[in-house]
Coordinates of C-alpha atoms in Angstrom, one line a residue:
M25 CA 0.1 0.2 0.1
L26 CA 0.8 3.5 -0.2
R27 CA 1.9 5.0 3.2
A28 CA 2.9 8.6 3.8
R29 CA 3.9 11.3 1.1
R30 CA 7.6 13.0 1.3
E31 CA 8.0 16.5 -0.8
F32 CA 11.6 16.9 -0.6
N33 CA 12.4 21.0 -2.5
A34 CA 15.0 23.2 -2.5
S35 CA 14.0 27.0 -2.7
M36 CA 18.3 28.3 -2.6
L37 CA 19.7 26.3 -5.7
G38 CA 23.1 25.8 -4.8
G39 CA 26.1 25.3 -7.1
V40 CA 28.2 22.3 -8.6
N41 CA 29.4 20.2 -5.5
R42 CA 31.6 17.1 -7.0
S43 CA 33.8 17.2 -3.9
I44 CA 31.0 14.3 -2.4
H45 CA 30.0 11.3 -3.1
Q46 CA 27.2 11.5 -5.9
T47 CA 24.5 9.8 -3.7
K48 CA 22.8 12.0 -1.1
L49 CA 20.0 12.7 1.5
P50 CA 17.8 14.4 0.0
F51 CA 17.1 18.7 -1.1
G52 CA 18.1 21.3 1.7
E53 CA 18.3 23.9 2.6
R54 CA 20.7 25.1 0.2
T55 CA 21.1 22.2 -2.6
S56 CA 24.5 21.1 -4.3
F57 CA 24.6 19.9 -8.0
R58 CA 26.5 16.8 -9.9
T59 CA 26.2 19.4 -12.8
L60 CA 25.1 22.9 -13.7
A61 CA 26.3 22.9 -17.3
N62 CA 25.8 26.2 -19.6
V63 CA 23.9 27.5 -16.7
M64 CA 24.4 31.2 -13.8
P65 CA 22.9 32.4 -11.0
V66 CA 20.7 35.3 -11.0
Q67 CA 19.6 37.1 -8.1
K68 CA 16.0 37.1 -7.8
Q69 CA 14.9 39.0 -4.3
E70 CA 16.7 37.8 -1.5
L71 CA 17.2 34.0 -3.7
W72 CA 19.6 33.2 -6.6
S73 CA 18.2 31.8 -9.3
L74 CA 19.3 29.7 -11.9
T75 CA 19.6 31.2 -15.6
R76 CA 21.1 30.7 -18.8
M77 CA 25.1 31.7 -19.1
H78 CA 25.1 34.7 -21.5
G79 CA 26.5 33.8 -25.2
A80 CA 29.4 35.2 -27.2
S81 CA 29.7 37.4 -30.5
K82 CA 33.3 38.2 -32.0
V83 CA 34.1 41.4 -32.3
V84 CA 37.5 41.4 -34.0
N85 CA 38.3 38.7 -37.2
A86 CA 41.2 36.9 -37.7
L87 CA 44.4 37.8 -38.7
A88 CA 46.0 36.4 -42.2
G89 CA 49.3 35.2 -41.8
T90 CA 49.0 34.5 -38.0
D91 CA 48.8 31.9 -35.4
R92 CA 47.2 33.6 -32.5
V93 CA 47.0 35.8 -29.7
A94 CA 49.4 34.9 -27.0
V95 CA 48.6 37.6 -24.7
L96 CA 45.9 40.5 -24.5
H97 CA 46.2 44.4 -22.8
V98 CA 44.8 47.5 -22.4
F99 CA 46.5 50.3 -22.7
R100 CA 45.6 53.1 -20.4
R101 CA 47.0 57.1 -21.2
V102 CA 46.2 60.2 -19.1
G103 CA 43.5 62.4 -21.6
Q104 CA 44.0 59.8 -24.2
A105 CA 41.5 57.0 -25.2
D106 CA 42.4 53.5 -24.2
K107 CA 44.2 51.0 -26.6
V108 CA 43.7 47.4 -26.8
L109 CA 46.5 45.5 -27.7
A110 CA 47.2 42.0 -28.6
V111 CA 51.0 40.0 -29.3
I112 CA 50.3 37.6 -31.7
H113 CA 52.5 34.7 -32.9
R114 CA 52.6 35.2 -37.2
T115 CA 53.2 32.1 -39.4
S116 CA 56.6 32.9 -40.7
L117 CA 57.4 36.2 -38.9
T118 CA 58.6 37.4 -35.5
D119 CA 56.0 37.8 -33.0
A120 CA 54.0 41.5 -33.3
L121 CA 52.7 43.7 -31.9
Y122 CA 49.0 44.7 -32.7
E123 CA 46.2 47.4 -31.9
R124 CA 42.0 46.4 -32.2
S125 CA 40.9 48.7 -35.3
G126 CA 37.0 48.1 -34.9
S127 CA 36.2 44.9 -36.3
S128 CA 40.4 44.2 -37.1
W129 CA 44.0 44.0 -36.1
S130 CA 46.2 47.2 -36.9
L131 CA 50.0 46.0 -36.7
I132 CA 51.8 48.5 -34.8
G133 CA 55.4 46.7 -35.0
A134 CA 57.5 44.1 -35.1
L135 CA 59.2 41.4 -31.5
P136 CA 62.5 40.3 -31.6
G137 CA 61.0 37.1 -29.9
T138 CA 59.1 34.0 -32.1
G139 CA 56.7 31.6 -30.6
K140 CA 57.4 33.4 -26.4
K141 CA 55.4 34.0 -24.0
Y142 CA 55.2 37.4 -22.9
T143 CA 54.1 39.7 -19.7
L144 CA 52.6 43.0 -20.5
V145 CA 53.2 45.9 -17.5
Q146 CA 52.2 49.3 -17.7
W147 CA 53.3 52.5 -16.2
R148 CA 53.4 56.1 -16.7
D149 CA 51.9 55.8 -19.8
K150 CA 54.1 53.3 -21.6
V151 CA 53.6 49.1 -21.8
F152 CA 56.6 47.5 -20.5
I153 CA 57.2 43.7 -23.5
L154 CA 59.2 40.6 -21.2
D155 CA 58.9 37.7 -22.9
G156 CA 61.3 36.2 -20.9
A157 CA 64.8 36.4 -24.0
N158 CA 65.3 39.2 -24.7
A159 CA 65.7 42.7 -23.3
P160 CA 62.8 44.4 -21.9
R161 CA 60.8 46.6 -25.0
I162 CA 58.9 49.5 -24.0
Y163 CA 55.6 50.8 -26.4
N164 CA 55.4 54.3 -25.8
G165 CA 52.4 54.8 -27.8
S166 CA 53.8 55.4 -31.1
S167 CA 56.7 53.2 -31.8
I168 CA 58.3 49.8 -29.8
T169 CA 62.1 50.6 -28.1
T170 CA 64.4 48.8 -26.1
L171 CA 64.5 49.4 -21.8
I172 CA 68.1 50.7 -21.8
G173 CA 69.8 52.1 -18.5
T174 CA 71.7 50.5 -16.0
N175 CA 71.8 47.2 -14.1
I176 CA 68.2 45.9 -15.7
P177 CA 67.9 42.1 -15.9
P178 CA 68.4 40.9 -19.6
A179 CA 65.4 38.8 -20.2
P180 CA 62.5 38.6 -17.6
Q181 CA 60.0 36.8 -18.1
Y182 CA 57.5 38.8 -15.5
G183 CA 57.6 41.7 -14.1
T184 CA 54.4 44.4 -11.8
V185 CA 54.7 48.3 -10.9
H186 CA 55.0 48.2 -6.7
Q187 CA 55.5 51.4 -4.6
E188 CA 55.7 53.9 -8.1
R189 CA 59.2 51.1 -8.7
L190 CA 59.5 49.0 -11.9
I191 CA 59.4 44.8 -10.8
L192 CA 61.1 42.4 -13.1
D193 CA 62.2 38.9 -12.6
D194 CA 65.7 36.9 -13.4
G195 CA 65.9 33.8 -12.4
D196 CA 65.2 33.5 -8.2
K197 CA 65.9 37.3 -8.1
V198 CA 63.2 39.8 -8.4
W199 CA 64.9 43.9 -8.9
F200 CA 63.1 46.6 -8.0
S201 CA 64.2 49.7 -10.2
N202 CA 64.8 53.4 -8.7
V203 CA 61.5 55.4 -7.7
L204 CA 59.8 57.2 -10.7
D205 CA 62.7 55.3 -13.0
E206 CA 62.6 52.4 -14.6
T207 CA 66.0 52.6 -16.2
T208 CA 68.4 52.7 -13.1
F209 CA 68.7 49.3 -11.4
L210 CA 71.7 49.5 -8.1
S211 CA 73.4 46.5 -8.4
T212 CA 72.0 45.8 -5.1
S213 CA 68.5 46.4 -5.8
F214 CA 67.0 42.8 -5.7
Y215 CA 65.5 39.8 -3.8
N216 CA 66.6 36.4 -3.5
T217 CA 63.0 34.6 -3.2
G218 CA 64.0 30.6 -4.4
T219 CA 63.0 28.3 -2.2
G220 CA 65.2 25.4 -2.7
L221 CA 62.2 23.2 -4.4
S222 CA 63.8 23.2 -8.2
D223 CA 60.8 25.2 -9.2
Q224 CA 60.1 28.6 -11.3
I225 CA 58.4 32.1 -11.0
S226 CA 55.2 32.0 -12.6
W227 CA 54.2 35.4 -12.1
I228 CA 54.5 38.6 -10.2
T229 CA 52.0 41.0 -8.8
V230 CA 50.9 43.7 -6.3
N231 CA 48.6 41.5 -3.5
S232 CA 45.7 43.5 -3.5
I233 CA 42.4 43.2 -1.2
T234 CA 41.1 45.2 -4.4
T235 CA 39.9 44.6 -7.8
S236 CA 43.4 47.3 -8.1
T237 CA 46.9 46.9 -7.7
T238 CA 47.4 50.5 -6.9
G239 CA 47.2 52.6 -3.4
A240 CA 48.3 51.7 0.4
Q241 CA 48.6 47.8 -0.9
T242 CA 52.6 46.8 0.9
Q243 CA 53.4 43.6 -0.2
L244 CA 54.5 42.2 -3.3
A245 CA 53.4 38.4 -4.0
V246 CA 56.1 36.3 -6.2
F247 CA 54.3 33.2 -7.0
R248 CA 55.9 29.8 -7.9
T249 CA 54.9 26.7 -9.5
R250 CA 55.1 25.2 -6.3
S251 CA 55.5 27.9 -3.4
L252 CA 54.6 31.7 -2.6
V253 CA 57.1 34.1 -1.2
V254 CA 55.9 37.9 -0.1
V255 CA 57.4 41.0 0.7
N256 CA 56.4 42.8 3.2
G257 CA 57.5 46.4 4.4
T258 CA 58.8 49.1 1.8
I259 CA 60.6 48.3 -1.0
S260 CA 63.9 49.4 0.2
G261 CA 63.5 50.5 3.0
G262 CA 66.1 48.9 5.6
S263 CA 64.0 47.0 7.4
E264 CA 61.6 44.9 5.1
T265 CA 60.9 40.4 4.9
V266 CA 60.6 37.9 2.5
I267 CA 59.0 35.6 3.7
T268 CA 57.8 31.5 2.2
L269 CA 54.5 32.1 2.6
S270 CA 53.9 28.5 1.1
S271 CA 56.0 26.0 0.6
K272 CA 53.3 23.7 -1.0
I273 CA 50.9 26.3 -3.1
G274 CA 51.9 28.0 -5.7
T275 CA 50.5 28.7 -9.6
P276 CA 51.6 27.1 -12.5
S277 CA 49.7 29.8 -14.9
G278 CA 50.0 33.2 -12.8
K279 CA 47.1 33.8 -15.8
T280 CA 44.8 32.6 -13.2
I281 CA 44.9 35.2 -11.0
A282 CA 42.7 37.7 -10.2
H283 CA 42.9 40.7 -8.1
T284 CA 38.7 40.8 -6.0
P285 CA 37.6 42.5 -3.1
Y286 CA 38.5 39.3 -0.7
G287 CA 42.5 39.3 -2.1
T288 CA 44.2 37.2 -4.7
V289 CA 42.4 34.6 -6.5
F290 CA 44.5 31.4 -8.4
M291 CA 44.7 28.5 -9.6
G292 CA 47.0 25.9 -8.0
L293 CA 48.6 22.1 -8.9
H294 CA 45.4 20.7 -6.3
G295 CA 42.2 23.5 -6.6
V296 CA 42.1 26.9 -6.7
Y297 CA 43.2 29.4 -3.8
L298 CA 42.2 32.8 -2.2
L299 CA 45.3 34.9 -0.8
D300 CA 44.3 37.6 1.9
Q301 CA 46.7 39.8 3.3
S302 CA 46.4 37.9 7.4
G303 CA 49.8 35.9 7.2
R304 CA 48.4 32.9 6.8
E305 CA 48.6 30.0 4.1
P306 CA 46.0 30.7 0.6
V307 CA 43.1 28.7 1.6
E308 CA 41.6 26.5 -1.0
I309 CA 38.1 27.9 -2.7
G310 CA 37.7 25.6 -4.9
V311 CA 37.6 22.0 -3.0
E312 CA 33.7 21.5 -4.3
L313 CA 35.3 21.0 -8.3
G314 CA 36.4 17.6 -6.8
N315 CA 39.7 16.6 -9.4
E316 CA 38.9 18.6 -11.9
I317 CA 42.1 20.6 -11.6
E318 CA 44.1 17.4 -10.9
S319 CA 43.1 16.0 -13.7
L320 CA 44.6 18.1 -16.1
T321 CA 48.6 17.3 -17.3
P322 CA 51.0 20.0 -16.3
T323 CA 51.1 21.1 -20.1
Q324 CA 47.3 22.1 -19.9
Q325 CA 47.9 23.5 -16.2
A326 CA 50.2 25.8 -18.2
Y327 CA 47.5 27.6 -20.5
S328 CA 45.2 28.1 -17.8
V329 CA 43.7 31.4 -17.7
A330 CA 41.2 33.4 -15.0
A331 CA 39.3 36.5 -14.7
Y332 CA 37.7 38.5 -12.6
H333 CA 34.5 39.9 -13.7
T334 CA 31.2 41.2 -12.1
G335 CA 31.4 39.6 -9.4
F336 CA 32.3 36.9 -10.8
Y337 CA 35.5 34.7 -10.6
R338 CA 35.8 32.6 -14.3
L339 CA 38.3 29.5 -14.7
A340 CA 39.1 28.4 -18.2
I341 CA 41.0 25.1 -17.9
A342 CA 41.3 22.3 -20.8
G343 CA 39.1 19.2 -20.8
L344 CA 40.0 15.8 -21.1
G345 CA 42.3 15.2 -23.5
A346 CA 42.1 18.6 -25.1
T347 CA 44.6 20.8 -25.9
N348 CA 43.2 24.2 -25.2
N349 CA 41.0 25.7 -22.4
T350 CA 37.9 24.0 -23.7
V351 CA 35.9 24.4 -20.0
E352 CA 34.8 27.4 -17.8
W353 CA 34.3 27.0 -14.1
V354 CA 32.4 30.1 -12.3
L355 CA 33.0 30.9 -8.5
N356 CA 29.9 33.3 -7.6
M357 CA 32.0 35.8 -5.5
H358 CA 29.2 38.4 -4.6
E359 CA 28.6 39.7 -1.0
S360 CA 25.8 38.2 -0.4
V361 CA 26.8 34.4 -1.3
F362 CA 30.9 35.3 -0.8
P363 CA 32.9 33.3 1.9
S364 CA 30.1 32.0 4.1
M365 CA 29.1 29.5 0.5
R366 CA 31.4 28.7 -1.9
L367 CA 29.2 28.4 -5.2
W368 CA 30.7 27.2 -8.6
Y369 CA 28.6 27.0 -11.9
G370 CA 30.1 24.6 -14.4
P371 CA 31.5 22.9 -16.6
H372 CA 30.2 25.4 -18.6
N373 CA 31.2 24.7 -23.0
G374 CA 31.8 26.6 -26.3
D375 CA 33.8 28.8 -26.1
T376 CA 37.8 28.1 -26.4
I377 CA 39.4 30.3 -24.5
A378 CA 43.2 31.5 -24.3
E379 CA 42.7 35.0 -22.8
Y380 CA 40.4 37.1 -21.2
L381 CA 40.4 40.7 -20.9
V382 CA 38.1 43.0 -18.7
I383 CA 37.6 46.3 -20.3
D384 CA 35.2 48.3 -17.9
N385 CA 32.0 45.5 -17.1
D386 CA 32.8 43.6 -20.6
L387 CA 34.4 40.7 -21.0
Y388 CA 36.3 39.9 -23.5
G389 CA 38.0 36.3 -25.0
A390 CA 40.5 35.4 -27.4
R391 CA 40.0 32.6 -28.8
A392 CA 42.0 29.8 -28.8
N393 CA 44.2 29.4 -32.1
S394 CA 43.1 31.9 -33.3
T395 CA 43.1 36.0 -33.3
E396 CA 39.6 36.6 -33.2
L397 CA 38.5 38.5 -30.5
W398 CA 35.0 37.6 -28.9
Q399 CA 32.6 39.8 -26.3
L400 CA 32.0 37.2 -23.6
S401 CA 28.8 37.7 -21.7
I402 CA 26.8 39.1 -23.4
D403 CA 22.7 39.4 -22.1
G404 CA 20.1 37.3 -24.4
N405 CA 23.1 35.7 -26.5
A406 CA 22.6 32.5 -26.5
F407 CA 25.6 31.4 -28.7
S408 CA 29.5 30.3 -28.1
M409 CA 32.2 31.0 -29.8
L410 CA 32.4 26.8 -31.8
D411 CA 28.1 27.3 -32.3
V412 CA 26.7 30.8 -33.5
V413 CA 23.7 29.0 -34.7
N414 CA 22.7 26.6 -32.4
P415 CA 22.2 27.8 -29.0
R416 CA 24.2 26.2 -25.6
V417 CA 22.1 23.4 -24.0
L418 CA 21.5 24.0 -20.4
T419 CA 22.2 21.1 -18.3
I420 CA 20.5 21.1 -14.9
A421 CA 22.3 17.2 -12.7
W422 CA 20.6 17.1 -9.2
P423 CA 22.3 15.0 -6.6
T424 CA 21.4 11.6 -6.6
I425 CA 18.6 11.3 -4.3
L426 CA 18.7 8.0 -1.5
N427 CA 15.9 6.6 0.4
P428 CA 17.6 6.1 3.8
G429 CA 16.2 3.0 5.4
L430 CA 17.1 1.8 1.4
Q431 CA 13.5 1.6 0.8
H432 CA 10.9 1.5 -1.9
W433 CA 9.5 4.8 -2.8
L434 CA 6.7 5.6 -5.4
I435 CA 8.1 8.3 -7.5
D436 CA 5.8 10.1 -7.8
A437 CA 6.1 13.8 -9.0
I438 CA 8.7 15.7 -10.0
G439 CA 8.8 19.7 -10.6
A440 CA 9.9 23.3 -11.3
F441 CA 9.0 26.5 -11.2
V442 CA 10.6 28.7 -14.1
T443 CA 11.0 31.9 -16.1
A444 CA 10.6 30.9 -19.9
E445 CA 8.2 31.3 -22.6
P446 CA 5.2 29.8 -23.4
G447 CA 5.5 26.3 -24.7
D448 CA 8.9 25.8 -25.0
V449 CA 10.0 22.4 -23.8
M450 CA 12.3 21.3 -21.1
T451 CA 13.6 17.4 -21.0
F452 CA 13.6 15.5 -17.8
N453 CA 15.9 12.7 -18.0
V454 CA 14.9 10.6 -15.0
V455 CA 17.2 7.8 -13.5
V456 CA 15.6 5.0 -11.1
D457 CA 17.3 2.8 -10.0
G458 CA 20.1 2.3 -13.6
A459 CA 16.5 2.6 -15.1
A460 CA 16.5 5.9 -17.4
S461 CA 13.3 7.5 -18.9
D462 CA 13.2 10.8 -20.9
F463 CA 10.2 13.2 -20.3
M464 CA 9.4 16.0 -22.4
T465 CA 7.5 18.3 -20.7
P466 CA 5.8 22.1 -22.2
L467 CA 6.2 25.3 -19.6
A468 CA 2.8 24.6 -18.3
E469 CA -0.4 27.1 -16.9
S470 CA -0.7 26.6 -13.1
E471 CA -4.3 25.3 -13.8
V472 CA -3.2 22.3 -15.3
L473 CA -2.4 21.1 -11.6
D474 CA -5.6 21.5 -10.2
W475 CA -6.3 17.6 -10.5
D476 CA -3.6 17.0 -7.6
L477 CA -4.3 20.5 -5.9
D478 CA -4.5 19.5 -3.0
F479 CA -1.5 18.1 -2.6
W480 CA 1.1 19.8 -3.0
D481 CA 2.9 21.2 -0.2
E482 CA 1.0 24.7 -0.7
S483 CA 4.4 27.0 0.8
V484 CA 6.2 25.5 -2.0
W485 CA 4.1 26.2 -4.7
S486 CA 1.9 29.5 -3.8
G487 CA 2.1 33.0 -4.7
V488 CA 2.9 34.4 -8.4
R489 CA 5.5 32.3 -10.5
D490 CA 6.1 32.4 -14.0
G491 CA 5.2 29.2 -14.7
I492 CA 5.3 25.2 -13.6
L493 CA 7.3 22.1 -15.3
V494 CA 6.2 19.2 -13.8
V495 CA 6.4 15.5 -14.8
R496 CA 4.9 12.4 -13.0
P497 CA 7.4 8.9 -13.4
R498 CA 5.0 7.0 -11.5
Q499 CA 8.0 4.5 -11.0
H500 CA 9.2 2.6 -8.3
G501 CA 13.0 2.4 -6.6
T502 CA 15.0 3.2 -3.6
S503 CA 17.1 6.2 -5.4
I504 CA 16.3 8.7 -7.7
A505 CA 19.1 11.2 -10.0
V506 CA 17.5 13.9 -12.7
T507 CA 19.1 15.5 -15.1
M508 CA 17.0 19.0 -16.5
T509 CA 18.4 20.1 -20.2
Y510 CA 16.7 23.1 -22.4
D511 CA 17.8 23.7 -26.1
K512 CA 16.1 26.5 -27.0
P513 CA 17.6 30.0 -27.7
N514 CA 15.3 31.8 -25.3
N515 CA 16.2 33.0 -22.0
I516 CA 15.2 30.7 -18.7
Q517 CA 14.8 30.7 -14.9
V518 CA 14.7 28.0 -12.4
H519 CA 13.6 29.9 -9.2
H520 CA 12.7 26.0 -7.3
L521 CA 12.6 22.4 -7.4
Y522 CA 10.0 20.0 -5.9
L523 CA 10.5 15.6 -5.9
R524 CA 7.2 14.3 -4.4
V525 CA 7.4 10.6 -3.0
K526 CA 5.9 8.1 -1.2
D527 CA 7.0 4.9 0.4
F528 CA 5.7 1.6 -0.6
R529 CA 5.5 -1.4 0.6
H530 CA 6.2 -4.5 -1.8
H531 CA 4.2 -7.2 0.2
E532 CA 1.1 -5.6 -0.6
K533 CA -1.0 -4.5 -3.1
A534 CA -0.3 -0.8 -4.0
E535 CA -3.7 1.7 -3.9

């Protein structure tokens, strides 16, 4: 016979958590998912709903005779218009510096290296171009010259600006120039950041607790592939200290470093970490991704990239067996959520991002193995770099829900409150004890459920709602897993999930 009904609902839809066992107990106060592909959070009053990830549109075409974008940079100059710069690998020539001109790239000048890795550092209306093999070049807005002066590191790969000094690397040494003078480095103006771990410097930045790297910060962070060194105090002040903050946590890719209101976020060898200014080791904030990062090869880790944009940390990494970044993960860092909760969304697909670039509130990405530039996160756009005809498929995979007593349930009804176009169809794939069934259901008007209205929890279904999707599997089992997919170009928001089961005894006839 049928016994008591059990109604499980989730009104606060959380992020992905792949660090826990696939099977968990029913929905609680906040539900974590197995997959939220091409799904992003959107705040609706005090709760966060799920919506389609905004799409991409190409803004700069591929350039003939070129291979790919090596690095992007926004050149901001006092009293003049900003320039979007790109160092581009050319097919049969040396690398070169270009600027965006409408929907194309315009050549500024050739660089000495071929196929090099680049870091661009801006200071005093100049951009310093570092490639790890040649003397630094300078672009002043009109021409490219070589940095000439005293004791300049011969071939720096990484650099930054800190306390009005140019900072450049040379092996394990981190050199600093005289104040407001990029041409003069004293013979003793360096810090030795070697940690004895046989690792290398992978980035240099100012550790900030804002989205800026200028201001009153007094800590220089030297990231290495397996460790992290910080320089505290005033540069050349005599009382500064060089501390190995961590001998276990570093970053294989400095391009995953992003400055946020909470500190510096970066990808390490085993996860994603937050470096604040407390003096403690970086805190892991990506354990929810499980082994997504650890499964990357060293080569894949090295070309991972990230950006902080409108309250989200976006990380692009390689998918299984991929030779470029094919997957995005997004961390919600809005103040109403973070750091008390770490809500990740992904794995998103459709874009292959080699570089991020944030210009004011707009996000751009260089397409991998190309010189195309795309604008990302465009509201109302459902498409991607890889497909401008068919929309991204939105996928929401619930956690597997298990009857704690391992007794059979009758899986009676599955529902979702959504905002969508009338008639749009969402597919529910329902797996009961390993047996899968597909249910395709259009957006329904609420009166369709009048036949069962007395049995639905009024606290769940009451109030003004845009629409309801419901399916009735009417299957018996001890566990259920649900995957919802939506492949239409229209926008959709999922506000609430609902599951109703009824306890069932095998030895008695069902009513």
